[in-house]
Amino acid sequence: GITPYDVSHLGHALVCLTYDVLGRYLRYKGFQTRYVQNVTDIDDDLLKRAARDGVPWDELGRTQTERYLATMDRLNMLRPDVYARATEETEKMVEIIGGLLEDGLAYNKEGNIFFRVKNDPEYGKLSKYDRAEMLAIAAERGGKPNDPLKDDPLDFLLWQAAAPGEPTWPSPWGPGRPGWHI
Protein backbone atom coordinates (compact mmCIF):
# COMPACT_ATOMS: atom_id res chain seq x y z
CA GLY A 1 0.00 0.00 0.00
CA ILE A 2 0.85 3.69 -0.16
CA THR A 3 2.31 5.21 3.02
CA PRO A 4 2.16 8.82 4.32
CA TYR A 5 5.77 9.15 3.16
CA ASP A 6 4.63 8.29 -0.37
CA VAL A 7 1.90 10.94 -0.23
CA SER A 8 4.50 13.56 0.74
CA HIS A 9 6.16 12.92 -2.60
CA LEU A 10 2.91 13.00 -4.57
CA GLY A 11 3.74 16.20 -6.47
CA HIS A 12 7.01 14.75 -7.69
CA ALA A 13 5.27 11.47 -8.45
CA LEU A 14 2.73 13.27 -10.64
CA VAL A 15 5.52 14.89 -12.65
CA CYS A 16 7.17 11.50 -13.04
CA LEU A 17 3.83 9.99 -14.04
CA THR A 18 3.63 12.51 -16.87
CA TYR A 19 7.02 11.40 -18.19
CA ASP A 20 6.13 7.75 -17.64
CA VAL A 21 3.00 8.08 -19.79
CA LEU A 22 4.84 10.13 -22.41
CA GLY A 23 7.69 7.59 -22.57
CA ARG A 24 5.29 4.66 -22.87
CA TYR A 25 3.35 6.41 -25.63
CA LEU A 26 6.47 7.34 -27.60
CA ARG A 27 7.76 3.77 -27.34
CA TYR A 28 4.36 2.45 -28.38
CA LYS A 29 4.54 4.70 -31.47
CA GLY A 30 7.96 3.23 -32.30
CA PHE A 31 10.18 6.11 -31.17
CA GLN A 32 13.48 5.26 -29.56
CA THR A 33 13.66 7.01 -26.18
CA ARG A 34 16.16 7.47 -23.40
CA TYR A 35 14.69 8.85 -20.19
CA VAL A 36 17.15 10.45 -17.78
CA GLN A 37 16.07 11.64 -14.35
CA ASN A 38 18.20 13.59 -11.91
CA VAL A 39 18.68 12.63 -8.28
CA THR A 40 19.54 15.49 -5.96
CA ASP A 41 21.63 13.52 -3.50
CA ILE A 42 23.39 16.57 -2.04
CA ASP A 43 21.73 19.82 -1.00
CA ASP A 44 21.15 22.02 2.06
CA ASP A 45 18.00 20.20 3.18
CA LEU A 46 19.63 16.79 2.96
CA LEU A 47 22.66 17.98 4.94
CA LYS A 48 20.44 19.56 7.63
CA ARG A 49 18.30 16.45 7.97
CA ALA A 50 21.35 14.16 8.11
CA ALA A 51 22.82 16.31 10.90
CA ARG A 52 19.47 16.37 12.74
CA ASP A 53 19.07 12.59 12.45
CA GLY A 54 22.72 11.83 13.18
CA VAL A 55 23.28 9.87 9.96
CA PRO A 56 25.88 10.34 7.22
CA TRP A 57 24.56 12.59 4.45
CA ASP A 58 25.37 10.09 1.70
CA GLU A 59 23.59 7.27 3.55
CA LEU A 60 20.50 9.47 3.92
CA GLY A 61 20.63 10.31 0.21
CA ARG A 62 20.83 6.62 -0.67
CA THR A 63 17.98 5.56 1.62
CA GLN A 64 15.71 8.38 0.44
CA THR A 65 16.43 7.49 -3.19
CA GLU A 66 15.61 3.84 -2.45
CA ARG A 67 12.32 4.87 -0.82
CA TYR A 68 11.47 7.03 -3.80
CA LEU A 69 12.20 4.17 -6.22
CA ALA A 70 10.06 1.79 -4.15
CA THR A 71 7.20 4.30 -4.31
CA MET A 72 7.54 4.57 -8.09
CA ASP A 73 7.55 0.76 -8.31
CA ARG A 74 4.35 0.55 -6.25
CA LEU A 75 2.79 3.05 -8.63
CA ASN A 76 3.86 0.75 -11.51
CA MET A 77 5.94 3.44 -13.20
CA LEU A 78 8.71 2.42 -15.52
CA ARG A 79 12.11 3.36 -14.18
CA PRO A 80 14.16 5.86 -16.18
CA ASP A 81 17.00 4.48 -18.24
CA VAL A 82 19.48 6.59 -16.26
CA TYR A 83 19.44 8.14 -12.81
CA ALA A 84 21.94 10.99 -12.85
CA ARG A 85 23.04 11.55 -9.26
CA ALA A 86 24.31 15.05 -8.55
CA THR A 87 27.30 13.67 -6.66
CA GLU A 88 28.33 11.65 -9.71
CA GLU A 89 27.97 14.55 -12.15
CA THR A 90 30.04 17.26 -10.43
CA GLU A 91 32.74 17.28 -13.14
CA LYS A 92 30.12 18.03 -15.80
CA MET A 93 28.53 20.66 -13.55
CA VAL A 94 31.89 22.37 -13.10
CA GLU A 95 32.30 22.37 -16.89
CA ILE A 96 28.85 23.89 -17.44
CA ILE A 97 29.36 26.50 -14.73
CA GLY A 98 32.73 27.40 -16.26
CA GLY A 99 30.98 28.05 -19.57
CA LEU A 100 28.37 30.24 -17.90
CA LEU A 101 31.15 32.24 -16.24
CA GLU A 102 33.00 32.64 -19.55
CA ASP A 103 29.81 33.86 -21.22
CA GLY A 104 29.17 36.39 -18.43
CA LEU A 105 25.96 34.66 -17.39
CA ALA A 106 27.30 33.81 -13.94
CA TYR A 107 29.68 35.42 -11.45
CA ASN A 108 32.01 34.36 -8.66
CA LYS A 109 31.76 35.76 -5.14
CA GLU A 110 34.16 34.19 -2.65
CA GLY A 111 34.06 30.83 -4.41
CA ASN A 112 30.27 30.86 -4.71
CA ILE A 113 29.03 30.94 -8.30
CA PHE A 114 25.70 32.63 -8.96
CA PHE A 115 23.60 32.73 -12.12
CA ARG A 116 22.87 36.33 -13.07
CA VAL A 117 19.12 36.44 -13.81
CA LYS A 118 19.20 39.95 -15.29
CA ASN A 119 20.93 38.46 -18.34
CA ASP A 120 17.61 36.88 -19.25
CA PRO A 121 15.16 39.73 -19.89
CA GLU A 122 12.30 37.22 -19.84
CA TYR A 123 13.28 35.64 -16.51
CA GLY A 124 10.08 34.74 -14.69
CA LYS A 125 7.86 35.00 -17.76
CA LEU A 126 7.05 31.30 -17.81
CA SER A 127 5.94 31.31 -14.15
CA LYS A 128 3.93 34.52 -14.63
CA TYR A 129 5.09 35.65 -11.18
CA ASP A 130 6.08 39.26 -10.64
CA ARG A 131 9.35 40.12 -8.92
CA ALA A 132 7.80 40.34 -5.44
CA GLU A 133 6.22 36.91 -5.83
CA MET A 134 9.49 35.42 -7.11
CA LEU A 135 11.36 36.87 -4.12
CA ALA A 136 8.82 35.43 -1.69
CA ILE A 137 9.07 32.00 -3.31
CA ALA A 138 12.87 32.17 -3.32
CA ALA A 139 12.85 32.96 0.41
CA GLU A 140 10.38 30.17 1.11
CA ARG A 141 12.39 27.58 -0.85
CA GLY A 142 15.85 28.34 0.49
CA GLY A 143 16.97 30.71 -2.28
CA LYS A 144 18.34 33.15 0.31
CA PRO A 145 17.38 36.41 -1.43
CA ASN A 146 19.07 38.40 1.37
CA ASP A 147 22.48 36.79 0.75
CA PRO A 148 24.91 39.76 0.71
CA LEU A 149 27.10 37.99 -1.88
CA LYS A 150 24.37 38.22 -4.53
CA ASP A 151 24.30 41.06 -7.06
CA ASP A 152 20.53 40.59 -7.31
CA PRO A 153 18.31 38.85 -4.72
CA LEU A 154 16.91 36.58 -7.46
CA ASP A 155 20.33 35.37 -8.63
CA PHE A 156 20.69 31.72 -7.76
CA LEU A 157 23.51 29.54 -6.56
CA LEU A 158 25.17 27.20 -9.04
CA TRP A 159 28.22 26.28 -6.93
CA GLN A 160 28.56 26.68 -3.17
CA ALA A 161 31.96 27.30 -1.61
CA ALA A 162 33.14 24.77 0.98
CA ALA A 163 31.58 25.07 4.41
CA PRO A 164 32.97 23.44 7.57
CA GLY A 165 31.84 19.86 7.98
CA GLU A 166 30.22 19.60 4.55
CA PRO A 167 31.32 17.35 1.70
CA THR A 168 33.21 19.06 -1.10
CA TRP A 169 34.41 18.47 -4.64
CA PRO A 170 37.24 20.22 -6.45
CA SER A 171 36.60 23.12 -8.82
CA PRO A 172 38.59 25.96 -10.40
CA TRP A 173 36.97 28.27 -7.81
CA GLY A 174 38.04 26.17 -4.84
CA PRO A 175 36.45 23.22 -3.09
CA GLY A 176 32.69 23.26 -2.80
CA ARG A 177 29.55 21.50 -3.89
CA PRO A 178 26.87 21.93 -6.50
CA GLY A 179 24.05 24.33 -5.79
CA TRP A 180 20.55 22.89 -6.11
CA HIS A 181 19.78 24.84 -9.29
CA ILE A 182 22.60 23.47 -11.44
PDB file of C-alpha atoms in Angstrom:
ATOM      1  CA  GLY A   1       0.000   0.000   0.000  1.00  0.00           C
ATOM      2  CA  ILE A   2       0.855   3.692  -0.163  1.00  0.00           C
ATOM      3  CA  THR A   3       2.309   5.214   3.022  1.00  0.00           C
ATOM      4  CA  PRO A   4       2.155   8.823   4.322  1.00  0.00           C
ATOM      5  CA  TYR A   5       5.766   9.149   3.157  1.00  0.00           C
ATOM      6  CA  ASP A   6       4.633   8.292  -0.368  1.00  0.00           C
ATOM      7  CA  VAL A   7       1.903  10.938  -0.230  1.00  0.00           C
ATOM      8  CA  SER A   8       4.501  13.564   0.742  1.00  0.00           C
ATOM      9  CA  HIS A   9       6.161  12.915  -2.599  1.00  0.00           C
ATOM     10  CA  LEU A  10       2.910  13.004  -4.572  1.00  0.00           C
ATOM     11  CA  GLY A  11       3.740  16.202  -6.469  1.00  0.00           C
ATOM     12  CA  HIS A  12       7.013  14.754  -7.689  1.00  0.00           C
ATOM     13  CA  ALA A  13       5.270  11.470  -8.448  1.00  0.00           C
ATOM     14  CA  LEU A  14       2.732  13.271 -10.638  1.00  0.00           C
ATOM     15  CA  VAL A  15       5.517  14.893 -12.650  1.00  0.00           C
ATOM     16  CA  CYS A  16       7.171  11.499 -13.036  1.00  0.00           C
ATOM     17  CA  LEU A  17       3.829   9.989 -14.043  1.00  0.00           C
ATOM     18  CA  THR A  18       3.626  12.514 -16.871  1.00  0.00           C
ATOM     19  CA  TYR A  19       7.018  11.404 -18.187  1.00  0.00           C
ATOM     20  CA  ASP A  20       6.134   7.748 -17.640  1.00  0.00           C
ATOM     21  CA  VAL A  21       2.997   8.079 -19.788  1.00  0.00           C
ATOM     22  CA  LEU A  22       4.839  10.126 -22.408  1.00  0.00           C
ATOM     23  CA  GLY A  23       7.689   7.593 -22.569  1.00  0.00           C
ATOM     24  CA  ARG A  24       5.287   4.663 -22.866  1.00  0.00           C
ATOM     25  CA  TYR A  25       3.351   6.414 -25.631  1.00  0.00           C
ATOM     26  CA  LEU A  26       6.468   7.344 -27.604  1.00  0.00           C
ATOM     27  CA  ARG A  27       7.763   3.773 -27.344  1.00  0.00           C
ATOM     28  CA  TYR A  28       4.356   2.452 -28.382  1.00  0.00           C
ATOM     29  CA  LYS A  29       4.539   4.701 -31.466  1.00  0.00           C
ATOM     30  CA  GLY A  30       7.956   3.235 -32.299  1.00  0.00           C
ATOM     31  CA  PHE A  31      10.180   6.106 -31.174  1.00  0.00           C
ATOM     32  CA  GLN A  32      13.481   5.261 -29.563  1.00  0.00           C
ATOM     33  CA  THR A  33      13.662   7.006 -26.182  1.00  0.00           C
ATOM     34  CA  ARG A  34      16.159   7.473 -23.401  1.00  0.00           C
ATOM     35  CA  TYR A  35      14.691   8.845 -20.189  1.00  0.00           C
ATOM     36  CA  VAL A  36      17.153  10.445 -17.780  1.00  0.00           C
ATOM     37  CA  GLN A  37      16.071  11.636 -14.345  1.00  0.00           C
ATOM     38  CA  ASN A  38      18.196  13.591 -11.910  1.00  0.00           C
ATOM     39  CA  VAL A  39      18.679  12.627  -8.283  1.00  0.00           C
ATOM     40  CA  THR A  40      19.545  15.493  -5.961  1.00  0.00           C
ATOM     41  CA  ASP A  41      21.628  13.523  -3.498  1.00  0.00           C
ATOM     42  CA  ILE A  42      23.390  16.570  -2.040  1.00  0.00           C
ATOM     43  CA  ASP A  43      21.733  19.823  -0.996  1.00  0.00           C
ATOM     44  CA  ASP A  44      21.152  22.019   2.060  1.00  0.00           C
ATOM     45  CA  ASP A  45      17.997  20.205   3.182  1.00  0.00           C
ATOM     46  CA  LEU A  46      19.632  16.788   2.956  1.00  0.00           C
ATOM     47  CA  LEU A  47      22.664  17.979   4.940  1.00  0.00           C
ATOM     48  CA  LYS A  48      20.444  19.558   7.629  1.00  0.00           C
ATOM     49  CA  ARG A  49      18.304  16.451   7.966  1.00  0.00           C
ATOM     50  CA  ALA A  50      21.351  14.163   8.109  1.00  0.00           C
ATOM     51  CA  ALA A  51      22.815  16.315  10.901  1.00  0.00           C
ATOM     52  CA  ARG A  52      19.472  16.369  12.736  1.00  0.00           C
ATOM     53  CA  ASP A  53      19.071  12.589  12.451  1.00  0.00           C
ATOM     54  CA  GLY A  54      22.721  11.826  13.178  1.00  0.00           C
ATOM     55  CA  VAL A  55      23.282   9.871   9.961  1.00  0.00           C
ATOM     56  CA  PRO A  56      25.882  10.337   7.225  1.00  0.00           C
ATOM     57  CA  TRP A  57      24.563  12.586   4.452  1.00  0.00           C
ATOM     58  CA  ASP A  58      25.374  10.087   1.700  1.00  0.00           C
ATOM     59  CA  GLU A  59      23.589   7.270   3.552  1.00  0.00           C
ATOM     60  CA  LEU A  60      20.496   9.467   3.924  1.00  0.00           C
ATOM     61  CA  GLY A  61      20.634  10.314   0.215  1.00  0.00           C
ATOM     62  CA  ARG A  62      20.831   6.621  -0.668  1.00  0.00           C
ATOM     63  CA  THR A  63      17.984   5.558   1.616  1.00  0.00           C
ATOM     64  CA  GLN A  64      15.711   8.379   0.440  1.00  0.00           C
ATOM     65  CA  THR A  65      16.433   7.491  -3.188  1.00  0.00           C
ATOM     66  CA  GLU A  66      15.612   3.840  -2.455  1.00  0.00           C
ATOM     67  CA  ARG A  67      12.321   4.868  -0.824  1.00  0.00           C
ATOM     68  CA  TYR A  68      11.473   7.026  -3.802  1.00  0.00           C
ATOM     69  CA  LEU A  69      12.201   4.167  -6.221  1.00  0.00           C
ATOM     70  CA  ALA A  70      10.064   1.794  -4.148  1.00  0.00           C
ATOM     71  CA  THR A  71       7.203   4.299  -4.310  1.00  0.00           C
ATOM     72  CA  MET A  72       7.538   4.565  -8.088  1.00  0.00           C
ATOM     73  CA  ASP A  73       7.552   0.762  -8.308  1.00  0.00           C
ATOM     74  CA  ARG A  74       4.352   0.551  -6.246  1.00  0.00           C
ATOM     75  CA  LEU A  75       2.787   3.046  -8.632  1.00  0.00           C
ATOM     76  CA  ASN A  76       3.859   0.753 -11.505  1.00  0.00           C
ATOM     77  CA  MET A  77       5.935   3.440 -13.199  1.00  0.00           C
ATOM     78  CA  LEU A  78       8.708   2.421 -15.521  1.00  0.00           C
ATOM     79  CA  ARG A  79      12.110   3.359 -14.184  1.00  0.00           C
ATOM     80  CA  PRO A  80      14.162   5.859 -16.177  1.00  0.00           C
ATOM     81  CA  ASP A  81      17.004   4.478 -18.239  1.00  0.00           C
ATOM     82  CA  VAL A  82      19.479   6.589 -16.261  1.00  0.00           C
ATOM     83  CA  TYR A  83      19.435   8.145 -12.812  1.00  0.00           C
ATOM     84  CA  ALA A  84      21.940  10.995 -12.849  1.00  0.00           C
ATOM     85  CA  ARG A  85      23.041  11.552  -9.260  1.00  0.00           C
ATOM     86  CA  ALA A  86      24.305  15.052  -8.550  1.00  0.00           C
ATOM     87  CA  THR A  87      27.304  13.668  -6.656  1.00  0.00           C
ATOM     88  CA  GLU A  88      28.331  11.646  -9.710  1.00  0.00           C
ATOM     89  CA  GLU A  89      27.971  14.551 -12.145  1.00  0.00           C
ATOM     90  CA  THR A  90      30.042  17.258 -10.430  1.00  0.00           C
ATOM     91  CA  GLU A  91      32.745  17.284 -13.137  1.00  0.00           C
ATOM     92  CA  LYS A  92      30.122  18.030 -15.804  1.00  0.00           C
ATOM     93  CA  MET A  93      28.525  20.657 -13.553  1.00  0.00           C
ATOM     94  CA  VAL A  94      31.894  22.372 -13.098  1.00  0.00           C
ATOM     95  CA  GLU A  95      32.302  22.372 -16.886  1.00  0.00           C
ATOM     96  CA  ILE A  96      28.847  23.887 -17.438  1.00  0.00           C
ATOM     97  CA  ILE A  97      29.362  26.504 -14.728  1.00  0.00           C
ATOM     98  CA  GLY A  98      32.725  27.404 -16.263  1.00  0.00           C
ATOM     99  CA  GLY A  99      30.984  28.055 -19.571  1.00  0.00           C
ATOM    100  CA  LEU A 100      28.367  30.240 -17.895  1.00  0.00           C
ATOM    101  CA  LEU A 101      31.149  32.241 -16.238  1.00  0.00           C
ATOM    102  CA  GLU A 102      33.000  32.642 -19.552  1.00  0.00           C
ATOM    103  CA  ASP A 103      29.811  33.858 -21.218  1.00  0.00           C
ATOM    104  CA  GLY A 104      29.170  36.393 -18.434  1.00  0.00           C
ATOM    105  CA  LEU A 105      25.961  34.661 -17.388  1.00  0.00           C
ATOM    106  CA  ALA A 106      27.302  33.812 -13.941  1.00  0.00           C
ATOM    107  CA  TYR A 107      29.676  35.421 -11.450  1.00  0.00           C
ATOM    108  CA  ASN A 108      32.008  34.359  -8.656  1.00  0.00           C
ATOM    109  CA  LYS A 109      31.760  35.763  -5.140  1.00  0.00           C
ATOM    110  CA  GLU A 110      34.164  34.194  -2.650  1.00  0.00           C
ATOM    111  CA  GLY A 111      34.064  30.827  -4.410  1.00  0.00           C
ATOM    112  CA  ASN A 112      30.269  30.857  -4.713  1.00  0.00           C
ATOM    113  CA  ILE A 113      29.034  30.943  -8.296  1.00  0.00           C
ATOM    114  CA  PHE A 114      25.697  32.627  -8.958  1.00  0.00           C
ATOM    115  CA  PHE A 115      23.604  32.732 -12.123  1.00  0.00           C
ATOM    116  CA  ARG A 116      22.867  36.333 -13.074  1.00  0.00           C
ATOM    117  CA  VAL A 117      19.117  36.435 -13.809  1.00  0.00           C
ATOM    118  CA  LYS A 118      19.196  39.952 -15.293  1.00  0.00           C
ATOM    119  CA  ASN A 119      20.935  38.462 -18.341  1.00  0.00           C
ATOM    120  CA  ASP A 120      17.608  36.883 -19.247  1.00  0.00           C
ATOM    121  CA  PRO A 121      15.162  39.730 -19.891  1.00  0.00           C
ATOM    122  CA  GLU A 122      12.295  37.219 -19.843  1.00  0.00           C
ATOM    123  CA  TYR A 123      13.280  35.643 -16.512  1.00  0.00           C
ATOM    124  CA  GLY A 124      10.078  34.741 -14.689  1.00  0.00           C
ATOM    125  CA  LYS A 125       7.863  34.995 -17.763  1.00  0.00           C
ATOM    126  CA  LEU A 126       7.047  31.297 -17.810  1.00  0.00           C
ATOM    127  CA  SER A 127       5.942  31.311 -14.154  1.00  0.00           C
ATOM    128  CA  LYS A 128       3.931  34.516 -14.625  1.00  0.00           C
ATOM    129  CA  TYR A 129       5.089  35.655 -11.182  1.00  0.00           C
ATOM    130  CA  ASP A 130       6.077  39.257 -10.636  1.00  0.00           C
ATOM    131  CA  ARG A 131       9.355  40.116  -8.923  1.00  0.00           C
ATOM    132  CA  ALA A 132       7.798  40.338  -5.441  1.00  0.00           C
ATOM    133  CA  GLU A 133       6.217  36.905  -5.826  1.00  0.00           C
ATOM    134  CA  MET A 134       9.490  35.415  -7.111  1.00  0.00           C
ATOM    135  CA  LEU A 135      11.360  36.873  -4.119  1.00  0.00           C
ATOM    136  CA  ALA A 136       8.817  35.429  -1.690  1.00  0.00           C
ATOM    137  CA  ILE A 137       9.065  31.996  -3.314  1.00  0.00           C
ATOM    138  CA  ALA A 138      12.868  32.175  -3.316  1.00  0.00           C
ATOM    139  CA  ALA A 139      12.855  32.964   0.406  1.00  0.00           C
ATOM    140  CA  GLU A 140      10.383  30.165   1.114  1.00  0.00           C
ATOM    141  CA  ARG A 141      12.387  27.579  -0.846  1.00  0.00           C
ATOM    142  CA  GLY A 142      15.854  28.344   0.494  1.00  0.00           C
ATOM    143  CA  GLY A 143      16.970  30.709  -2.284  1.00  0.00           C
ATOM    144  CA  LYS A 144      18.338  33.149   0.306  1.00  0.00           C
ATOM    145  CA  PRO A 145      17.380  36.409  -1.434  1.00  0.00           C
ATOM    146  CA  ASN A 146      19.073  38.399   1.372  1.00  0.00           C
ATOM    147  CA  ASP A 147      22.477  36.788   0.754  1.00  0.00           C
ATOM    148  CA  PRO A 148      24.914  39.761   0.714  1.00  0.00           C
ATOM    149  CA  LEU A 149      27.100  37.986  -1.878  1.00  0.00           C
ATOM    150  CA  LYS A 150      24.367  38.219  -4.527  1.00  0.00           C
ATOM    151  CA  ASP A 151      24.305  41.058  -7.055  1.00  0.00           C
ATOM    152  CA  ASP A 152      20.529  40.593  -7.310  1.00  0.00           C
ATOM    153  CA  PRO A 153      18.314  38.854  -4.723  1.00  0.00           C
ATOM    154  CA  LEU A 154      16.909  36.578  -7.463  1.00  0.00           C
ATOM    155  CA  ASP A 155      20.333  35.370  -8.627  1.00  0.00           C
ATOM    156  CA  PHE A 156      20.687  31.718  -7.763  1.00  0.00           C
ATOM    157  CA  LEU A 157      23.509  29.543  -6.562  1.00  0.00           C
ATOM    158  CA  LEU A 158      25.174  27.196  -9.041  1.00  0.00           C
ATOM    159  CA  TRP A 159      28.217  26.277  -6.925  1.00  0.00           C
ATOM    160  CA  GLN A 160      28.556  26.676  -3.167  1.00  0.00           C
ATOM    161  CA  ALA A 161      31.957  27.299  -1.610  1.00  0.00           C
ATOM    162  CA  ALA A 162      33.136  24.774   0.978  1.00  0.00           C
ATOM    163  CA  ALA A 163      31.576  25.072   4.412  1.00  0.00           C
ATOM    164  CA  PRO A 164      32.970  23.441   7.573  1.00  0.00           C
ATOM    165  CA  GLY A 165      31.839  19.856   7.979  1.00  0.00           C
ATOM    166  CA  GLU A 166      30.217  19.605   4.550  1.00  0.00           C
ATOM    167  CA  PRO A 167      31.316  17.348   1.699  1.00  0.00           C
ATOM    168  CA  THR A 168      33.213  19.058  -1.102  1.00  0.00           C
ATOM    169  CA  TRP A 169      34.409  18.466  -4.640  1.00  0.00           C
ATOM    170  CA  PRO A 170      37.236  20.218  -6.454  1.00  0.00           C
ATOM    171  CA  SER A 171      36.596  23.123  -8.815  1.00  0.00           C
ATOM    172  CA  PRO A 172      38.585  25.964 -10.399  1.00  0.00           C
ATOM    173  CA  TRP A 173      36.974  28.268  -7.805  1.00  0.00           C
ATOM    174  CA  GLY A 174      38.040  26.165  -4.843  1.00  0.00           C
ATOM    175  CA  PRO A 175      36.455  23.217  -3.091  1.00  0.00           C
ATOM    176  CA  GLY A 176      32.695  23.255  -2.802  1.00  0.00           C
ATOM    177  CA  ARG A 177      29.552  21.500  -3.890  1.00  0.00           C
ATOM    178  CA  PRO A 178      26.869  21.928  -6.498  1.00  0.00           C
ATOM    179  CA  GLY A 179      24.047  24.327  -5.793  1.00  0.00           C
ATOM    180  CA  TRP A 180      20.554  22.889  -6.111  1.00  0.00           C
ATOM    181  CA  HIS A 181      19.779  24.840  -9.295  1.00  0.00           C
ATOM    182  CA  ILE A 182      22.596  23.466 -11.443  1.00  0.00           C
TER     183      ILE A 182
END
